[in-house]
PDB file of C-alpha atoms in Angstrom:
ATOM      1  CA  MET A 285     -19.192  26.588  53.855  1.00 94.00           C
ATOM      2  CA  ASP A 286     -17.893  27.691  50.458  1.00 96.00           C
ATOM      3  CA  PHE A 287     -20.836  28.285  48.144  1.00 97.00           C
ATOM      4  CA  ASN A 288     -19.151  26.905  45.033  1.00 96.00           C
ATOM      5  CA  LEU A 289     -18.713  23.554  46.749  1.00 97.00           C
ATOM      6  CA  PHE A 290     -22.229  23.668  48.202  1.00 98.00           C
ATOM      7  CA  SER A 291     -23.813  24.436  44.826  1.00 97.00           C
ATOM      8  CA  GLN A 292     -22.044  21.412  43.334  1.00 97.00           C
ATOM      9  CA  GLN A 293     -23.258  19.105  46.099  1.00 98.00           C
ATOM     10  CA  LEU A 294     -26.837  20.322  46.551  1.00 98.00           C
ATOM     11  CA  PRO A 295     -28.238  18.887  43.276  1.00 97.00           C
ATOM     12  CA  LYS A 296     -27.344  15.411  44.564  1.00 98.00           C
ATOM     13  CA  ILE A 297     -30.419  15.539  46.806  1.00 98.00           C
ATOM     14  CA  LYS A 298     -32.610  15.251  43.688  1.00 97.00           C
ATOM     15  CA  ASN A 299     -32.337  11.473  43.633  1.00 95.00           C
ATOM     16  CA  LEU A 300     -32.620  10.923  47.370  1.00 98.00           C
ATOM     17  CA  PRO A 301     -35.878   9.601  48.853  1.00 98.00           C
ATOM     18  CA  LEU A 302     -37.681  12.085  51.072  1.00 98.00           C
ATOM     19  CA  PRO A 303     -37.429  11.376  54.823  1.00 97.00           C
ATOM     20  CA  GLY A 304     -41.016  12.628  55.184  1.00 94.00           C
ATOM     21  CA  GLU A 305     -42.877  12.394  58.474  1.00 92.00           C
ATOM     22  CA  ALA A 306     -40.005  10.598  60.197  1.00 94.00           C
ATOM     23  CA  SER A 307     -37.985  13.801  59.917  1.00 97.00           C
ATOM     24  CA  HIS A 308     -40.996  15.989  60.747  1.00 96.00           C
ATOM     25  CA  PHE A 309     -41.587  14.063  63.979  1.00 94.00           C
ATOM     26  CA  LYS A 310     -38.120  15.030  65.223  1.00 95.00           C
ATOM     27  CA  MET A 311     -39.174  18.681  65.397  1.00 95.00           C
ATOM     28  CA  ALA A 312     -42.810  18.304  66.413  1.00 90.00           C
ATOM     29  CA  PRO A 313     -44.264  18.385  69.946  1.00 87.00           C
ATOM     30  CA  GLU A 314     -45.858  15.184  71.207  1.00 86.00           C
ATOM     31  CA  ILE A 315     -49.382  16.519  70.762  1.00 82.00           C
ATOM     32  CA  ARG A 316     -48.635  17.301  67.107  1.00 82.00           C
ATOM     33  CA  ILE A 317     -47.120  13.848  66.527  1.00 85.00           C
ATOM     34  CA  GLN A 318     -50.255  12.242  67.951  1.00 84.00           C
ATOM     35  CA  PHE A 319     -52.417  14.310  65.605  1.00 78.00           C
ATOM     36  CA  MET A 320     -50.279  13.386  62.594  1.00 78.00           C
ATOM     37  CA  ARG A 321     -50.472   9.684  63.411  1.00 81.00           C
ATOM     38  CA  GLU A 322     -54.233   9.777  63.889  1.00 78.00           C
ATOM     39  CA  ARG A 323     -54.974  11.978  60.889  1.00 71.00           C
ATOM     40  CA  LYS A 324     -56.741  10.013  58.186  1.00 63.00           C
ATOM     41  CA  ARG A 325     -56.508  12.628  55.449  1.00 76.00           C
ATOM     42  CA  ILE A 326     -56.028  16.325  54.915  1.00 81.00           C
ATOM     43  CA  PRO A 327     -59.377  18.194  54.859  1.00 82.00           C
ATOM     44  CA  GLU A 328     -60.736  18.758  51.377  1.00 83.00           C
ATOM     45  CA  ASN A 329     -61.212  22.449  52.149  1.00 88.00           C
ATOM     46  CA  SER A 330     -57.579  22.979  53.148  1.00 89.00           C
ATOM     47  CA  LYS A 331     -55.835  25.992  51.635  1.00 94.00           C
ATOM     48  CA  LYS A 332     -52.670  25.478  49.593  1.00 96.00           C
ATOM     49  CA  ALA A 333     -49.367  27.305  49.945  1.00 97.00           C
ATOM     50  CA  GLY A 334     -45.916  27.107  48.401  1.00 98.00           C
ATOM     51  CA  VAL A 335     -42.655  28.146  50.066  1.00 98.00           C
ATOM     52  CA  ILE A 336     -38.973  28.062  49.134  1.00 98.00           C
ATOM     53  CA  ALA A 337     -35.951  27.144  51.237  1.00 98.00           C
ATOM     54  CA  LEU A 338     -33.550  29.404  49.369  1.00 98.00           C
ATOM     55  CA  PHE A 339     -29.798  28.827  49.612  1.00 98.00           C
ATOM     56  CA  TYR A 340     -27.476  31.567  48.365  1.00 98.00           C
ATOM     57  CA  PRO A 341     -23.974  33.042  48.705  1.00 98.00           C
ATOM     58  CA  ASP A 342     -23.224  36.178  50.694  1.00 96.00           C
ATOM     59  CA  ALA A 343     -20.641  38.720  49.550  1.00 94.00           C
ATOM     60  CA  LYS A 344     -17.844  36.470  50.837  1.00 96.00           C
ATOM     61  CA  LEU A 345     -19.296  33.468  48.954  1.00 97.00           C
ATOM     62  CA  THR A 346     -20.251  31.586  52.095  1.00 98.00           C
ATOM     63  CA  THR A 347     -23.504  29.622  51.978  1.00 98.00           C
ATOM     64  CA  HIS A 348     -26.621  30.924  53.705  1.00 98.00           C
ATOM     65  CA  LEU A 349     -30.284  29.927  54.023  1.00 98.00           C
ATOM     66  CA  LEU A 350     -32.940  32.638  53.862  1.00 98.00           C
ATOM     67  CA  LEU A 351     -35.757  32.794  56.407  1.00 98.00           C
ATOM     68  CA  ILE A 352     -38.053  35.707  57.164  1.00 97.00           C
ATOM     69  CA  HIS A 353     -39.433  37.158  60.388  1.00 96.00           C
ATOM     70  CA  ARG A 354     -43.091  37.878  59.719  1.00 92.00           C
ATOM     71  CA  LYS A 355     -44.848  41.029  60.872  1.00 86.00           C
ATOM     72  CA  THR A 356     -47.174  41.021  63.862  1.00 70.00           C
ATOM     73  CA  TYR A 357     -50.766  40.737  62.628  1.00 61.00           C
ATOM     74  CA  GLU A 358     -54.108  39.130  63.458  1.00 56.00           C
ATOM     75  CA  GLY A 359     -53.400  35.498  62.631  1.00 52.00           C
ATOM     76  CA  VAL A 360     -51.902  32.256  63.924  1.00 51.00           C
ATOM     77  CA  HIS A 361     -48.553  32.796  62.172  1.00 48.00           C
ATOM     78  CA  SER A 362     -48.036  36.340  63.432  1.00 58.00           C
ATOM     79  CA  ASN A 363     -44.471  37.262  64.446  1.00 76.00           C
ATOM     80  CA  GLN A 364     -43.089  33.840  63.475  1.00 86.00           C
ATOM     81  CA  ILE A 365     -40.054  32.751  61.491  1.00 95.00           C
ATOM     82  CA  GLY A 366     -40.817  31.118  58.166  1.00 96.00           C
ATOM     83  CA  PHE A 367     -39.755  30.605  54.575  1.00 97.00           C
ATOM     84  CA  PRO A 368     -40.503  33.087  51.809  1.00 97.00           C
ATOM     85  CA  GLY A 369     -43.737  32.014  50.157  1.00 96.00           C
ATOM     86  CA  GLY A 370     -47.450  32.046  50.740  1.00 94.00           C
ATOM     87  CA  LYS A 371     -50.977  31.212  49.693  1.00 95.00           C
ATOM     88  CA  MET A 372     -51.850  29.900  46.255  1.00 97.00           C
ATOM     89  CA  GLU A 373     -53.923  32.354  44.226  1.00 96.00           C
ATOM     90  CA  SER A 374     -56.520  31.446  41.614  1.00 94.00           C
ATOM     91  CA  ASN A 375     -54.329  32.621  38.734  1.00 95.00           C
ATOM     92  CA  ASP A 376     -51.298  30.526  39.805  1.00 96.00           C
ATOM     93  CA  SER A 377     -50.802  27.587  37.457  1.00 97.00           C
ATOM     94  CA  ASP A 378     -49.290  25.430  40.197  1.00 97.00           C
ATOM     95  CA  LEU A 379     -47.611  25.648  43.598  1.00 98.00           C
ATOM     96  CA  ILE A 380     -44.188  26.208  42.039  1.00 98.00           C
ATOM     97  CA  GLU A 381     -45.544  29.407  40.515  1.00 98.00           C
ATOM     98  CA  THR A 382     -47.064  30.278  43.891  1.00 98.00           C
ATOM     99  CA  ALA A 383     -43.773  29.820  45.734  1.00 98.00           C
ATOM    100  CA  LEU A 384     -41.781  31.809  43.168  1.00 98.00           C
ATOM    101  CA  ARG A 385     -44.353  34.614  42.952  1.00 98.00           C
ATOM    102  CA  GLU A 386     -44.631  34.990  46.707  1.00 97.00           C
ATOM    103  CA  THR A 387     -40.854  34.877  47.144  1.00 98.00           C
ATOM    104  CA  HIS A 388     -40.553  37.673  44.586  1.00 98.00           C
ATOM    105  CA  GLU A 389     -43.195  39.718  46.408  1.00 97.00           C
ATOM    106  CA  GLU A 390     -41.765  39.159  49.894  1.00 97.00           C
ATOM    107  CA  VAL A 391     -38.005  39.440  49.347  1.00 98.00           C
ATOM    108  CA  GLY A 392     -37.591  40.760  45.811  1.00 97.00           C
ATOM    109  CA  VAL A 393     -36.018  37.723  44.102  1.00 98.00           C
ATOM    110  CA  PRO A 394     -37.196  37.404  40.473  1.00 97.00           C
ATOM    111  CA  PRO A 395     -38.454  33.893  39.653  1.00 97.00           C
ATOM    112  CA  GLU A 396     -35.918  33.504  36.821  1.00 97.00           C
ATOM    113  CA  GLU A 397     -33.066  33.911  39.317  1.00 97.00           C
ATOM    114  CA  VAL A 398     -34.109  30.836  41.317  1.00 98.00           C
ATOM    115  CA  THR A 399     -33.025  27.325  40.365  1.00 97.00           C
ATOM    116  CA  LEU A 400     -35.459  24.858  41.913  1.00 98.00           C
ATOM    117  CA  ILE A 401     -33.689  21.705  43.075  1.00 98.00           C
ATOM    118  CA  LYS A 402     -36.318  19.504  44.710  1.00 98.00           C
ATOM    119  CA  SER A 403     -39.839  19.470  46.103  1.00 98.00           C
ATOM    120  CA  LEU A 404     -40.162  18.259  49.688  1.00 98.00           C
ATOM    121  CA  SER A 405     -42.864  16.535  51.725  1.00 97.00           C
ATOM    122  CA  THR A 406     -45.960  18.619  52.324  1.00 96.00           C
ATOM    123  CA  VAL A 407     -46.817  19.760  55.833  1.00 94.00           C
ATOM    124  CA  TYR A 408     -50.392  20.276  57.002  1.00 92.00           C
ATOM    125  CA  ILE A 409     -50.893  23.065  59.554  1.00 89.00           C
ATOM    126  CA  PRO A 410     -54.125  22.435  61.505  1.00 84.00           C
ATOM    127  CA  PRO A 411     -54.554  25.865  63.184  1.00 80.00           C
ATOM    128  CA  SER A 412     -54.623  27.697  59.836  1.00 85.00           C
ATOM    129  CA  ASN A 413     -55.855  24.761  57.709  1.00 90.00           C
ATOM    130  CA  PHE A 414     -52.975  25.156  55.249  1.00 91.00           C
ATOM    131  CA  GLU A 415     -51.241  22.370  53.337  1.00 95.00           C
ATOM    132  CA  VAL A 416     -47.778  23.726  52.568  1.00 97.00           C
ATOM    133  CA  GLN A 417     -45.593  22.507  49.715  1.00 98.00           C
ATOM    134  CA  PRO A 418     -41.927  23.387  50.317  1.00 98.00           C
ATOM    135  CA  TYR A 419     -39.231  23.499  47.651  1.00 98.00           C
ATOM    136  CA  VAL A 420     -35.448  23.724  47.856  1.00 98.00           C
ATOM    137  CA  GLY A 421     -34.063  26.482  45.668  1.00 98.00           C
ATOM    138  CA  LEU A 422     -30.662  27.894  44.775  1.00 98.00           C
ATOM    139  CA  LEU A 423     -29.689  31.494  44.087  1.00 97.00           C
ATOM    140  CA  VAL A 424     -26.308  31.301  42.405  1.00 95.00           C
ATOM    141  CA  ASN A 425     -25.136  34.901  42.852  1.00 93.00           C
ATOM    142  CA  PRO A 426     -25.072  37.271  45.849  1.00 94.00           C
ATOM    143  CA  PHE A 427     -28.327  39.222  45.929  1.00 95.00           C
ATOM    144  CA  SER A 428     -29.615  42.354  47.655  1.00 96.00           C
ATOM    145  CA  PHE A 429     -32.940  41.225  49.079  1.00 97.00           C
ATOM    146  CA  ILE A 430     -35.810  43.723  49.253  1.00 97.00           C
ATOM    147  CA  PRO A 431     -38.127  42.858  52.184  1.00 96.00           C
ATOM    148  CA  GLU A 432     -41.801  43.642  51.578  1.00 95.00           C
ATOM    149  CA  GLU A 433     -42.544  46.161  54.330  1.00 92.00           C
ATOM    150  CA  ALA A 434     -46.157  45.146  54.923  1.00 90.00           C
ATOM    151  CA  GLU A 435     -45.376  41.465  55.537  1.00 90.00           C
ATOM    152  CA  VAL A 436     -41.708  41.057  56.463  1.00 94.00           C
ATOM    153  CA  GLU A 437     -40.356  42.432  59.736  1.00 94.00           C
ATOM    154  CA  SER A 438     -36.785  41.390  58.931  1.00 95.00           C
ATOM    155  CA  LEU A 439     -34.644  38.919  57.030  1.00 97.00           C
ATOM    156  CA  VAL A 440     -33.050  35.994  58.873  1.00 98.00           C
ATOM    157  CA  GLU A 441     -29.942  35.053  56.914  1.00 98.00           C
ATOM    158  CA  VAL A 442     -28.673  31.820  58.435  1.00 98.00           C
ATOM    159  CA  PRO A 443     -25.129  30.549  57.767  1.00 98.00           C
ATOM    160  CA  ILE A 444     -25.387  26.930  56.697  1.00 98.00           C
ATOM    161  CA  VAL A 445     -22.753  25.931  59.253  1.00 97.00           C
ATOM    162  CA  ASP A 446     -25.153  27.078  61.975  1.00 98.00           C
ATOM    163  CA  PHE A 447     -28.122  25.345  60.375  1.00 98.00           C
ATOM    164  CA  MET A 448     -26.217  22.042  60.186  1.00 98.00           C
ATOM    165  CA  ASP A 449     -24.964  22.337  63.785  1.00 98.00           C
ATOM    166  CA  ASP A 450     -26.943  19.862  65.934  1.00 97.00           C
ATOM    167  CA  SER A 451     -26.263  21.957  69.035  1.00 97.00           C
ATOM    168  CA  LYS A 452     -28.659  24.548  67.567  1.00 97.00           C
ATOM    169  CA  ILE A 453     -31.576  22.210  68.309  1.00 97.00           C
ATOM    170  CA  PHE A 454     -33.182  22.500  71.737  1.00 96.00           C
ATOM    171  CA  THR A 455     -36.514  22.096  73.540  1.00 94.00           C
ATOM    172  CA  GLN A 456     -38.454  25.017  74.936  1.00 88.00           C
ATOM    173  CA  LYS A 457     -41.787  25.338  76.716  1.00 85.00           C
ATOM    174  CA  LEU A 458     -44.159  27.285  74.488  1.00 77.00           C
ATOM    175  CA  SER A 459     -47.845  28.039  74.269  1.00 70.00           C
ATOM    176  CA  THR A 460     -49.251  27.418  70.810  1.00 64.00           C
ATOM    177  CA  SER A 461     -52.627  27.985  69.204  1.00 60.00           C
ATOM    178  CA  TYR A 462     -53.646  24.455  70.229  1.00 63.00           C
ATOM    179  CA  ALA A 463     -51.863  23.820  73.555  1.00 64.00           C
ATOM    180  CA  THR A 464     -50.437  25.688  76.538  1.00 74.00           C
ATOM    181  CA  ASP A 465     -47.009  25.337  78.134  1.00 78.00           C
ATOM    182  CA  ILE A 466     -45.813  22.274  76.205  1.00 85.00           C
ATOM    183  CA  ASP A 467     -42.313  21.078  75.334  1.00 88.00           C
ATOM    184  CA  VAL A 468     -41.580  22.084  71.746  1.00 91.00           C
ATOM    185  CA  PRO A 469     -38.410  21.127  69.827  1.00 94.00           C
ATOM    186  CA  ALA A 470     -36.940  24.101  67.998  1.00 95.00           C
ATOM    187  CA  PHE A 471     -33.926  25.487  66.165  1.00 97.00           C
ATOM    188  CA  ASN A 472     -31.957  28.407  67.593  1.00 97.00           C
ATOM    189  CA  LEU A 473     -30.996  30.296  64.434  1.00 97.00           C
ATOM    190  CA  ASN A 474     -29.560  33.809  64.518  1.00 97.00           C
ATOM    191  CA  GLY A 475     -31.000  34.195  68.016  1.00 95.00           C
ATOM    192  CA  TYR A 476     -34.543  33.288  66.904  1.00 95.00           C
ATOM    193  CA  THR A 477     -36.544  30.305  68.126  1.00 94.00           C
ATOM    194  CA  VAL A 478     -37.742  28.492  64.990  1.00 96.00           C
ATOM    195  CA  TRP A 479     -40.449  25.912  65.686  1.00 93.00           C
ATOM    196  CA  GLY A 480     -43.655  24.456  64.303  1.00 91.00           C
ATOM    197  CA  ALA A 481     -44.128  23.702  60.611  1.00 93.00           C
ATOM    198  CA  THR A 482     -40.998  25.634  59.631  1.00 96.00           C
ATOM    199  CA  ALA A 483     -38.862  23.554  61.987  1.00 97.00           C
ATOM    200  CA  MET A 484     -40.426  20.364  60.628  1.00 96.00           C
ATOM    201  CA  MET A 485     -39.563  21.342  57.061  1.00 98.00           C
ATOM    202  CA  LEU A 486     -36.064  22.383  58.119  1.00 98.00           C
ATOM    203  CA  SER A 487     -35.592  18.957  59.689  1.00 98.00           C
ATOM    204  CA  GLU A 488     -36.291  17.217  56.380  1.00 98.00           C
ATOM    205  CA  ILE A 489     -33.937  19.570  54.527  1.00 98.00           C
ATOM    206  CA  LYS A 490     -31.202  18.963  57.083  1.00 98.00           C
ATOM    207  CA  GLU A 491     -31.500  15.187  56.764  1.00 98.00           C
ATOM    208  CA  LEU A 492     -31.157  15.431  52.985  1.00 98.00           C
ATOM    209  CA  LEU A 493     -28.144  17.747  53.234  1.00 98.00           C
ATOM    210  CA  LYS A 494     -26.402  15.436  55.681  1.00 98.00           C
ATOM    211  CA  GLN A 495     -26.328  12.804  52.958  1.00 98.00           C
ATOM    212  CA  VAL A 496     -24.535  14.982  50.374  1.00 98.00           C
ATOM    213  CA  LEU A 497     -22.361  17.440  52.300  1.00 96.00           C
TER     214      LEU A 497
END
């Protein structure tokens, strides 16, 4: 999709109501849906994180969405696909600053280059006890990303036409940190299986985009 057209249409999502959990449920396994329905409140000791779904033009001015393939490490999110972003630090004024700072650290995009369009519904991740605040952001010019070697295995630059293609959604049996061999809805993006909290956030973004594109 031509980026000039996309960048004109994207701001229209600002005034749209958030689909919220209804969109999250579409990309969550049954056991996760049951937990979400039964959950009374997010634990007071939950950690906070901010991430950015960053849309940008490539050299040919076609629209892409940036995801990252995380390094293998000791942790529940090892070797997974996610958004640039991370944990809130004590000197961050808010989660917007967190998301922009972490995006700068992980992929090299200066905060002033990002136009934030909309905040999305938060997603609580039980295995790591994180409450994640996602944002939709726009990078108006082609950019040479600089992956942070210690955290980012590779960049996953997804053409928006693939992201919006419903045939890219499928179900796969996976073992997670809380269940073994369960049916998990996922996106097939650039050959990667994208599931869990990232897929849930992507589902909400996709529903918003369908209303303006």
